[in-house]
Amino acid sequence: MSLDKTKSDGTVGKALEILDLVASFGRPVRFSDVLDVAEFPKATVYRFIQTLTSQGMLSYDPDRQTYALGIRLVRLAHSAWQQSSLAPVAHPHIEKLARDVGETVHLAQLDHAQVLYVDKIDPGKPIEMFSQAGKVGPAYCTGVGKAMMAYLEAPHLAEVIGQQSFHVFTEFTLSDETALRAELVDIRSNGYGFDREEHEPDIICVALPILTARGRVLGALSVTSSTQRTSLAALEALVPRIQMAVTAIANEAESWRFPDQSKFQSIETAKG
Amino acid sequence: MSLDKTKSDGTVGKALEILDLVASFGRPVRFSDVLDVAEFPKATVYRFIQTLTSQGMLSYDPDRQTYALGIRLVRLAHSAWQQSSLAPVAHPHIEKLARDVGETVHLAQLDHAQVLYVDKIDPGKPIEMFSQAGKVGPAYCTGVGKAMMAYLEAPHLAEVIGQQSFHVFTEFTLSDETALRAELVDIRSNGYGFDREEHEPDIICVALPILTARGRVLGALSVTSSTQRTSLAALEALVPRIQMAVTAIANEAESWRFPDQSKFQSIETAKG
DNA sequence: AAACTAAGTTTCAAATAATGGAACCAAAAT
DNA sequence: ATTTTGGTTCCATTATTTGAAACTTAGTTT
């Protein structure tokens, strides 16, 4: 049926496609905005938007007649973040790490073929929020992305690599699969990798993968700085300290069990 | 079916119901956990979970054979938070407010019949994240909840009130519709309301609604403290200062337009 | 004011996808 | 070795989604 590889999981998949579409605008949109970029007929897009709005996945601003992503997503993301075996467990560790090394620390996971930052601590500006967590970036030219890819199983890796754009951001960007694969072998043999101004000029980082005992990739941790402030060699010197945090996180993440709370709050709470 | 509110928006609504179900556990769940509480037959629940997982709305932990909310939600929530006309605009104001008054400030919106906290600043502990934003609470016994309800249109208010549980948390909890409606009239005449230990013992707050020029409820702002630290009268004295923030936020939220970025990042970024 | 146009909403038969009882499989428990 | 439990697949039936087109505003133009 679906000619392309877009394995649209039925109706639900299509609805989520609309949701992503709205997200991709990065601003509230008019019905026709969505219609223009959607590949479904008018009535279909209309009904999906209606459904999503009624479900709180989209919100409608009657004054401006625009749709935006709904707050139900914020609620769900709160749960997602909490439920994740990685982020809540890692938070105290990366906070401490950030203070110790005095540089920005990122915690990332792989979301399809992209890097998704699930936490960030910048010792400089203490208060950050959703503005940082939830951000996505390219995998092939970030420290965390490469660190994670280096430890993927061959078939999964192939899939992920296939989805990289290899857009050239700087003169140091790895611009093809061959270069990337070579780099990954390197990272794997060292246990850590760098971002050598591959994504943004002057920005460099060291990154380590976070793995389960069985070797499955949970995420990655990076310490980021700039060429003005420090050097790759100096960052490399931090590896043992970062490794400490990584090990602690990996151990805790694996042994972590949720407290036995059989009496949970149902979502129908408000109905009582 | 049963209760009136079950306006299950077709397949998509059902899928999202499953998603909420998973969220409600507050921990990773086994397939059978979901099956037990879901009101759909086995095969249906199974396929929904498959679809949601393949879509990244759920994540599957192969080691533990459990499902949890997926990281795609975190990515979407990031966009939701950014796109919201309220939260990003309000953030600097509530940060300043929190510093000025030296107490915890909450920014909340109404999510169906519940209060959803979209931001929180605690001058004491600077770093908080998803751990706070995204939290939900009851509307009928929180300052922000009542402040928002006080300014809803009659039909909408009736609907929201109908969904309140009126669970008695403390001896001060408003325990029925009559008491609540009386309180709302009061709040409306003052322009602000309190939480008089109605939700948690010792915890008190003042809350003001954030309204558009046309009077539509955008959200609410509250300053929270405890009976040990301060009194209702002292909190009331802060109203003018809070009102400043509210007015600033309301104005900015209404005049806010997203920068004209016709060349937006498509979700297909990774495919280039 | 009438005529056009654009944006949003509703209709309804046809096409398609969801449903769910039952069978199946695998692994654990007896 | 046999039963139970938890998870996955099948497939005929059923119900939902689909989408062209008609319709309704609201906003412009003549």
XYZ file of C-alpha atoms (C1' of nucleotides) in Angstrom:
604
model
C 0.000 0.000 0.000
C 2.266 2.721 1.302
C 4.813 2.973 -1.436
C 7.526 4.717 0.514
C 9.218 3.461 3.643
C 6.912 5.612 5.714
C 5.534 2.731 7.706
C 2.440 4.686 8.644
C 0.943 2.698 11.472
C -2.642 3.041 10.413
C -4.823 5.826 11.601
C -2.844 6.481 14.731
C 0.343 6.882 12.772
C -1.295 9.373 10.479
C -2.658 11.385 13.357
C 0.780 11.536 14.904
C 2.151 12.611 11.567
C -0.156 15.604 11.744
C 1.072 16.261 15.239
C 4.676 16.237 14.074
C 3.721 18.521 11.258
C 2.340 21.064 13.661
C 5.453 20.697 15.794
C 7.690 21.230 12.793
C 6.356 24.723 12.233
C 7.688 25.772 15.574
C 4.866 28.235 15.912
C 1.096 28.186 16.102
C -0.435 27.348 12.750
C -3.605 27.943 10.818
C -5.604 25.016 9.486
C -4.512 25.818 5.976
C -0.852 25.833 6.983
C -1.162 22.230 8.007
C -3.274 21.387 5.006
C -0.599 22.742 2.674
C 2.141 20.483 3.970
C 0.016 17.476 4.849
C -0.398 14.775 2.271
C -3.964 13.968 3.227
C -7.110 15.449 1.776
C -8.778 18.417 3.371
C -11.541 16.633 5.234
C -9.100 14.127 6.651
C -6.678 16.713 7.925
C -9.592 18.625 9.317
C -10.928 15.684 11.258
C -7.541 14.734 12.577
C -6.974 18.227 13.841
C -10.391 18.209 15.428
C -9.698 14.915 17.126
C -6.263 15.916 18.312
C -7.608 19.181 19.631
C -10.476 17.523 21.434
C -7.927 15.170 22.914
C -5.730 17.980 24.166
C -2.819 17.008 21.987
C -3.330 20.255 20.122
C -4.627 23.461 21.566
C -6.726 25.949 19.677
C -6.406 29.661 20.162
C -9.834 31.044 19.276
C -8.586 34.626 19.216
C -5.942 33.970 16.602
C -7.546 30.915 15.089
C -4.395 28.938 15.326
C -3.433 25.522 16.551
C -0.404 24.704 18.651
C 0.822 21.620 20.418
C -1.354 20.990 23.434
C -0.530 20.945 27.076
C -1.513 17.323 27.402
C 1.849 16.679 25.832
C 3.564 18.523 28.624
C 1.775 16.358 31.148
C 2.676 13.195 29.305
C 6.267 14.288 28.905
C 6.486 14.824 32.616
C 5.548 11.204 33.112
C 7.837 10.124 30.317
C 10.766 11.862 31.884
C 10.012 10.416 35.291
C 9.415 6.918 33.994
C 12.528 6.880 31.934
C 15.070 4.720 33.628
C 17.802 7.108 32.645
C 17.003 10.778 33.140
C 15.827 10.926 36.748
C 18.538 8.540 37.843
C 21.192 10.493 36.018
C 20.147 13.956 37.100
C 22.009 14.172 40.421
C 25.120 12.673 38.863
C 25.331 15.063 36.002
C 24.590 17.958 38.299
C 27.574 17.002 40.386
C 29.671 16.369 37.321
C 28.842 19.787 35.935
C 29.863 21.462 39.161
C 33.085 19.458 39.379
C 34.289 20.173 35.868
C 32.747 23.602 35.591
C 31.445 22.964 32.092
C 28.096 22.246 30.473
C 26.977 18.637 30.657
C 24.447 17.068 28.313
C 22.521 13.856 28.722
C 21.154 12.509 25.469
C 19.249 9.539 24.120
C 18.690 8.289 20.602
C 15.274 9.118 19.191
C 15.024 7.327 15.892
C 17.988 8.689 14.015
C 18.311 11.856 15.979
C 19.918 12.834 19.210
C 17.463 13.960 21.840
C 18.768 15.903 24.797
C 16.912 14.814 27.891
C 18.846 16.880 30.380
C 21.362 19.649 30.447
C 23.220 21.348 33.247
C 25.080 24.538 32.667
C 26.963 25.578 35.809
C 26.830 29.137 34.555
C 23.132 29.680 34.102
C 21.456 27.583 36.741
C 17.871 27.800 35.572
C 16.954 26.104 32.356
C 13.907 24.068 31.562
C 12.007 22.674 28.661
C 13.919 25.270 26.698
C 16.766 22.765 26.693
C 15.471 19.329 27.496
C 13.552 18.001 24.536
C 15.821 19.590 21.981
C 16.948 17.419 19.126
C 20.129 17.441 17.093
C 21.873 15.483 14.377
C 23.554 12.243 15.427
C 26.430 12.099 12.932
C 28.066 15.344 14.009
C 27.589 15.530 17.735
C 29.673 13.917 20.424
C 26.773 12.156 22.071
C 25.351 11.012 18.756
C 28.576 9.386 17.651
C 29.227 7.884 21.071
C 25.863 6.157 20.933
C 26.132 5.059 17.318
C 29.519 3.509 18.016
C 27.825 0.937 20.218
C 24.767 0.040 18.164
C 24.245 -3.412 16.691
C 25.175 -3.545 13.017
C 21.643 -3.649 11.577
C 20.393 -0.888 13.816
C 23.461 1.173 13.053
C 22.929 0.742 9.325
C 19.390 1.951 9.708
C 20.408 4.975 11.718
C 23.249 5.875 9.385
C 20.875 5.600 6.476
C 18.813 8.351 7.974
C 21.619 10.822 8.537
C 21.607 13.873 6.338
C 25.366 14.469 6.361
C 24.722 18.128 5.992
C 28.026 20.003 6.187
C 27.865 22.466 9.076
C 31.545 23.329 9.417
C 34.800 22.463 7.753
C 35.181 19.632 10.263
C 31.844 17.949 9.723
C 32.108 14.279 8.782
C 30.376 14.369 5.462
C 29.842 10.780 4.465
C 29.206 7.319 5.751
C 32.786 6.157 5.271
C 34.258 8.911 7.384
C 31.615 8.378 10.019
C 32.113 4.625 10.206
C 35.856 5.079 10.577
C 35.268 7.498 13.398
C 32.878 5.095 15.111
C 35.464 2.321 15.074
C 37.843 4.752 16.672
C 35.377 5.740 19.346
C 34.631 2.142 20.106
C 38.264 1.339 20.612
C 38.760 4.313 22.932
C 35.511 4.168 24.787
C 34.852 7.825 24.174
C 34.602 10.311 21.344
C 34.850 13.978 20.543
C 32.987 16.617 18.700
C 35.726 18.544 16.970
C 33.747 21.634 15.950
C 31.764 19.376 13.652
C 28.410 20.899 14.369
C 29.172 24.449 15.414
C 32.398 26.379 15.017
C 34.399 26.633 18.230
C 32.199 24.190 20.076
C 33.959 21.024 21.186
C 33.036 18.189 23.493
C 33.938 14.768 24.833
C 31.191 12.192 25.002
C 30.852 8.764 26.567
C 28.133 6.237 25.939
C 26.008 4.885 28.752
C 25.572 1.144 28.287
C 23.762 -1.651 30.051
C 25.690 -4.649 31.275
C 24.598 -6.453 28.124
C 25.960 -3.617 26.022
C 22.685 -2.036 25.002
C 22.904 1.720 24.462
C 20.967 3.679 27.037
C 22.235 7.131 26.187
C 25.315 9.289 26.283
C 26.890 11.943 28.419
C 28.985 14.814 27.155
C 30.980 17.688 28.526
C 30.907 20.633 26.193
C 33.082 23.687 25.950
C 34.599 26.023 23.385
C 38.004 26.284 21.816
C 38.440 29.629 23.555
C 38.004 28.157 26.975
C 39.746 24.844 26.625
C 41.201 22.221 24.296
C 40.400 18.698 23.220
C 43.341 17.444 25.270
C 42.001 19.153 28.378
C 38.577 17.640 27.757
C 40.156 14.239 27.263
C 41.724 14.593 30.692
C 38.208 14.717 32.125
C 37.318 11.292 30.771
C 38.051 9.395 33.991
C 35.818 11.748 35.940
C 33.051 11.473 33.367
C 33.473 7.720 33.306
C 32.756 7.696 37.015
C 29.450 9.401 36.463
C 28.622 7.142 33.530
C 29.338 4.001 35.508
C 27.280 5.194 38.424
C 24.380 6.080 36.163
C 24.534 2.805 34.259
C 24.582 0.787 37.458
C 21.730 2.679 39.013
C 19.702 2.650 35.836
C 19.965 -1.103 35.648
C 19.251 -1.861 39.251
C 16.555 0.759 39.422
C 13.144 -0.614 40.195
C 10.124 1.514 40.660
C 8.748 1.497 44.178
C 5.892 -0.938 44.501
C 2.891 1.298 44.350
C -0.065 -0.855 43.515
C -2.499 1.877 44.475
C -1.710 4.367 41.776
C -3.609 7.515 40.939
C -5.833 6.775 38.002
C -6.060 9.345 35.257
C -9.681 9.610 36.152
C -8.687 11.283 39.392
C -10.691 14.353 38.523
C -13.818 12.299 38.141
C -13.425 10.808 41.573
C -19.173 4.087 27.425
C -21.027 4.599 30.685
C -20.111 8.004 32.003
C -20.910 11.021 29.907
C -17.349 12.181 29.350
C -16.253 9.214 27.286
C -16.145 11.045 24.012
C -13.715 8.587 22.564
C -12.558 10.225 19.378
C -12.343 7.131 17.278
C -9.208 5.123 16.955
C -6.913 7.958 17.820
C -8.751 8.633 21.032
C -8.495 5.016 22.021
C -4.796 4.912 21.326
C -4.287 7.979 23.451
C -6.345 6.345 26.158
C -3.804 3.542 26.199
C -1.069 6.134 26.400
C -2.712 7.751 29.398
C -3.119 4.358 30.954
C 0.592 3.731 30.717
C 1.247 7.178 32.125
C -1.086 6.560 35.019
C 1.030 3.716 36.306
C 3.866 6.078 36.901
C 6.313 3.316 36.181
C 7.227 1.029 33.311
C 4.551 -1.560 32.734
C 4.194 -5.055 31.374
C 1.757 -5.762 28.563
C -0.551 -7.553 30.954
C -0.581 -4.574 33.326
C -2.080 -2.475 30.603
C -4.385 -5.226 29.489
C -5.790 -5.538 32.998
C -6.877 -1.946 33.251
C -7.711 -1.374 29.607
C -11.260 -1.933 28.491
C -10.303 -3.269 25.091
C -9.746 -6.874 24.096
C -6.307 -8.393 24.154
C -5.482 -8.199 20.478
C -6.587 -4.605 20.318
C -4.516 -3.493 23.263
C -1.630 -5.419 21.834
C -1.801 -3.729 18.483
C -2.180 -0.282 19.999
C 0.875 -0.822 22.107
C 2.762 -2.048 19.067
C 1.735 0.976 17.088
C 2.518 3.428 19.837
C 5.881 1.816 20.386
C 6.744 1.829 16.724
C 5.776 5.493 16.718
C 8.047 6.333 19.626
C 5.188 7.349 21.878
C 6.027 4.356 24.032
C 9.439 2.873 24.563
C 10.096 -0.781 25.108
C 12.771 -2.041 27.422
C 13.740 -5.431 26.028
C 15.730 -6.368 29.117
C 12.830 -5.949 31.478
C 10.103 -6.428 28.936
C 8.321 -3.318 29.978
C 6.816 -0.361 28.239
C 7.184 3.242 29.331
C 6.224 6.553 27.815
C 8.498 7.277 24.908
C 10.981 10.018 24.364
C 9.108 11.294 21.351
C 6.814 12.815 23.923
C 9.676 14.733 25.433
C 10.539 16.116 22.028
C 6.959 17.080 21.345
C 6.573 18.632 24.777
C 9.602 20.751 24.126
C 7.862 22.158 21.094
C 4.607 22.461 22.986
C 6.229 24.462 25.714
C 7.979 26.710 23.235
C 4.920 27.209 21.071
C 2.693 27.979 23.979
C 1.986 31.661 24.017
C 2.183 31.666 27.776
C 5.057 29.729 29.264
C 8.065 31.080 27.383
C 6.745 34.618 27.606
C 6.062 34.281 31.305
C 9.307 32.624 32.299
C 11.483 35.707 32.795
C 8.695 37.483 34.650
C 8.069 34.737 37.127
C 11.767 34.289 37.626
C 12.030 37.918 38.614
C 8.907 37.709 40.717
C 10.255 34.706 42.603
C 13.479 36.539 43.369
C 11.636 39.672 44.465
C 9.243 37.978 46.835
C 11.569 35.174 47.860
C 8.877 32.543 47.583
C 7.984 29.771 45.187
C 6.057 30.873 42.117
C 3.892 28.565 40.014
C 2.551 29.110 36.533
C -0.391 26.905 35.708
C -2.864 26.274 32.914
C -6.125 24.396 32.815
C -5.872 20.959 31.240
C -9.387 19.658 30.956
C -10.553 19.757 34.541
C -7.153 19.652 36.108
C -4.506 22.176 36.885
C -1.312 21.672 34.969
C 1.818 23.376 36.194
C 3.807 24.578 33.226
C 6.536 26.339 35.148
C 7.799 26.671 38.662
C 10.520 28.753 40.200
C 11.743 28.074 43.675
C 14.298 30.671 44.743
C 15.690 28.128 47.175
C 16.490 25.230 44.918
C 17.462 26.747 41.614
C 17.537 23.691 39.414
C 14.295 21.946 38.652
C 13.076 20.495 35.432
C 10.456 18.207 34.044
C 10.300 16.991 37.604
C 8.096 19.981 38.272
C 6.733 21.299 35.001
C 4.126 18.899 33.714
C 2.772 18.045 37.123
C -0.982 18.070 37.509
C -3.166 18.842 40.474
C -6.801 19.230 41.389
C -8.480 22.478 40.360
C -11.042 22.881 43.147
C -8.541 23.038 45.984
C -5.569 24.901 44.621
C -5.087 28.629 44.360
C -4.353 28.600 40.655
C -7.215 26.238 39.949
C -9.792 28.385 41.651
C -8.374 31.595 40.185
C -8.832 30.170 36.699
C -12.248 28.687 37.328
C -13.479 31.996 38.677
C -13.134 33.460 35.206
C -14.527 30.708 33.026
C -17.714 31.120 31.002
C -20.700 29.548 32.727
C -21.046 26.471 30.496
C -17.348 25.713 30.573
C -17.279 26.225 34.310
C -20.180 23.838 34.783
C -18.338 21.227 32.793
C -15.142 21.673 34.763
C -16.918 21.638 38.105
C -18.706 18.475 37.086
C -15.364 16.774 36.767
C -14.007 17.738 40.174
C -13.678 14.944 42.658
C -14.134 17.084 45.777
C -11.905 14.717 47.621
C -11.294 16.047 51.137
C -7.559 16.533 51.627
C -7.581 18.676 54.752
C -10.090 20.150 57.136
C -10.143 23.269 54.954
C -10.863 21.613 51.637
C -13.952 22.951 49.889
C -15.950 19.794 49.680
C -18.869 20.542 47.412
C -20.006 22.558 44.451
C -21.893 25.096 46.540
C -18.907 26.016 48.648
C -16.717 26.177 45.585
C -19.097 28.393 43.628
C -19.379 30.792 46.550
C -15.611 30.978 46.722
C -15.363 31.623 42.996
C -17.740 34.575 43.231
C -15.540 35.925 45.976
C -12.396 35.499 43.943
C -13.964 37.181 40.979
C -14.923 40.205 43.026
C -11.415 40.520 44.487
C -9.443 39.635 41.436
C -7.383 37.095 43.343
C -7.824 34.049 45.525
C -6.112 31.996 48.171
C -5.366 28.423 48.956
C -6.010 28.202 52.667
C -4.363 24.862 53.381
C -7.048 23.275 51.268
C -4.806 20.832 49.488
C -1.929 20.284 51.866
C -1.701 21.187 55.543
C 0.380 24.297 56.193
C 0.659 25.174 52.534
C -0.958 28.460 51.590
C -0.851 30.621 48.487
C -2.255 33.624 46.664
C -3.171 33.192 43.045
C -4.142 35.546 40.245
C -5.619 34.622 36.899
C -3.945 35.619 33.665
C -6.566 36.825 31.224
C -6.644 38.070 27.669
C -8.084 41.474 26.894
C -11.316 39.725 25.964
C -11.359 37.984 29.325
C -10.373 34.519 28.188
C -8.422 32.544 30.772
C -4.840 31.937 29.744
C -3.549 30.601 33.031
C -2.784 31.597 36.569
C 0.141 32.651 38.691
C 0.579 31.851 42.341
C 2.985 32.594 45.149
C 3.171 29.730 47.579
C 4.465 29.530 51.102
C 3.738 27.841 54.395
C 1.989 28.941 57.549
C 5.310 28.673 59.360
C 6.980 31.185 57.110
C 4.207 33.631 56.505
C 0.489 34.403 56.684
C -2.378 34.926 54.287
C -2.317 38.634 55.075
C 1.352 38.837 54.183
C 0.694 36.997 50.946
C -2.192 39.307 50.184
C 0.206 42.225 50.506
C 2.121 40.786 47.567
C -0.872 41.012 45.249
C 0.121 44.337 43.661
C 3.570 42.978 42.861
C 2.104 39.786 41.421
C -0.449 41.787 39.485
C 2.440 43.606 37.811
C 3.847 40.336 36.571
C 0.430 39.114 35.497
C -0.285 42.262 33.522
C 3.091 42.144 31.848
C 2.639 38.505 30.929
C -0.907 39.002 29.645
C 0.156 41.910 27.484
C 3.141 40.122 26.056
C 1.235 36.928 25.505
C -1.371 38.748 23.495
C 0.963 40.842 21.404
C 3.381 37.988 20.961
C 3.826 36.903 17.390
C 6.213 34.243 16.312
C 9.082 35.490 14.206
C 8.423 34.997 10.541
C 10.407 31.913 9.768
C 9.051 30.530 6.570
C 12.045 28.277 6.187
C 11.384 25.989 9.111
C 13.192 22.789 9.975
C 11.109 19.967 8.635
C 10.749 16.893 10.784
C 12.548 15.094 8.029
C 15.715 16.937 8.911
C 17.557 13.709 9.444
C 16.776 12.589 5.943
C 18.085 15.830 4.485
C -25.059 45.926 -2.912
C -23.982 42.044 -5.664
C -20.380 38.978 -7.099
C -16.382 36.815 -6.198
C -12.893 34.414 -3.310
C -10.690 32.157 0.359
C -11.000 29.535 4.608
C -13.290 26.478 7.209
C -17.045 22.818 7.964
C -20.260 19.057 6.896
C -22.146 15.080 4.102
C -22.371 10.353 2.585
C -21.384 6.220 -0.249
C -17.250 3.603 -0.973
C -12.891 2.019 0.629
C -10.226 0.658 4.250
C -8.743 -0.331 8.600
C -9.911 -1.880 13.239
C -11.905 -5.567 15.770
C -11.758 -9.646 18.735
C -12.564 -14.672 19.219
C -9.723 -18.150 18.828
C -5.622 -20.452 17.742
C -0.849 -20.418 18.485
C 3.766 -20.154 20.582
C 7.263 -19.835 24.239
C 8.686 -19.888 28.598
C 7.942 -20.625 33.276
C 5.767 -23.254 36.886
C 4.061 -27.548 38.644
C 6.021 -34.315 31.223
C 2.144 -31.373 31.693
C -0.141 -27.171 32.864
C -0.299 -22.308 33.319
C 0.812 -17.819 32.231
C 2.147 -14.133 29.235
C 2.644 -12.749 24.717
C 1.800 -12.917 19.499
C -0.605 -13.869 15.175
C -4.799 -15.002 12.079
C -8.710 -13.730 9.558
C -13.674 -13.208 8.648
C -16.735 -9.705 10.324
C -17.689 -5.119 11.450
C -17.217 -0.400 12.058
C -14.458 3.504 10.964
C -11.968 6.276 8.105
C -11.887 8.318 3.749
C -12.337 12.151 0.374
C -14.882 14.385 -3.506
C -17.982 17.547 -3.444
C -21.384 20.489 -1.605
C -22.015 23.966 1.711
C -21.239 27.947 4.873
C -19.172 31.821 6.502
C -16.270 35.750 6.387
C -13.591 38.722 3.740
C -12.662 41.185 -0.885
C -13.475 43.147 -5.115
C -16.234 45.168 -8.686
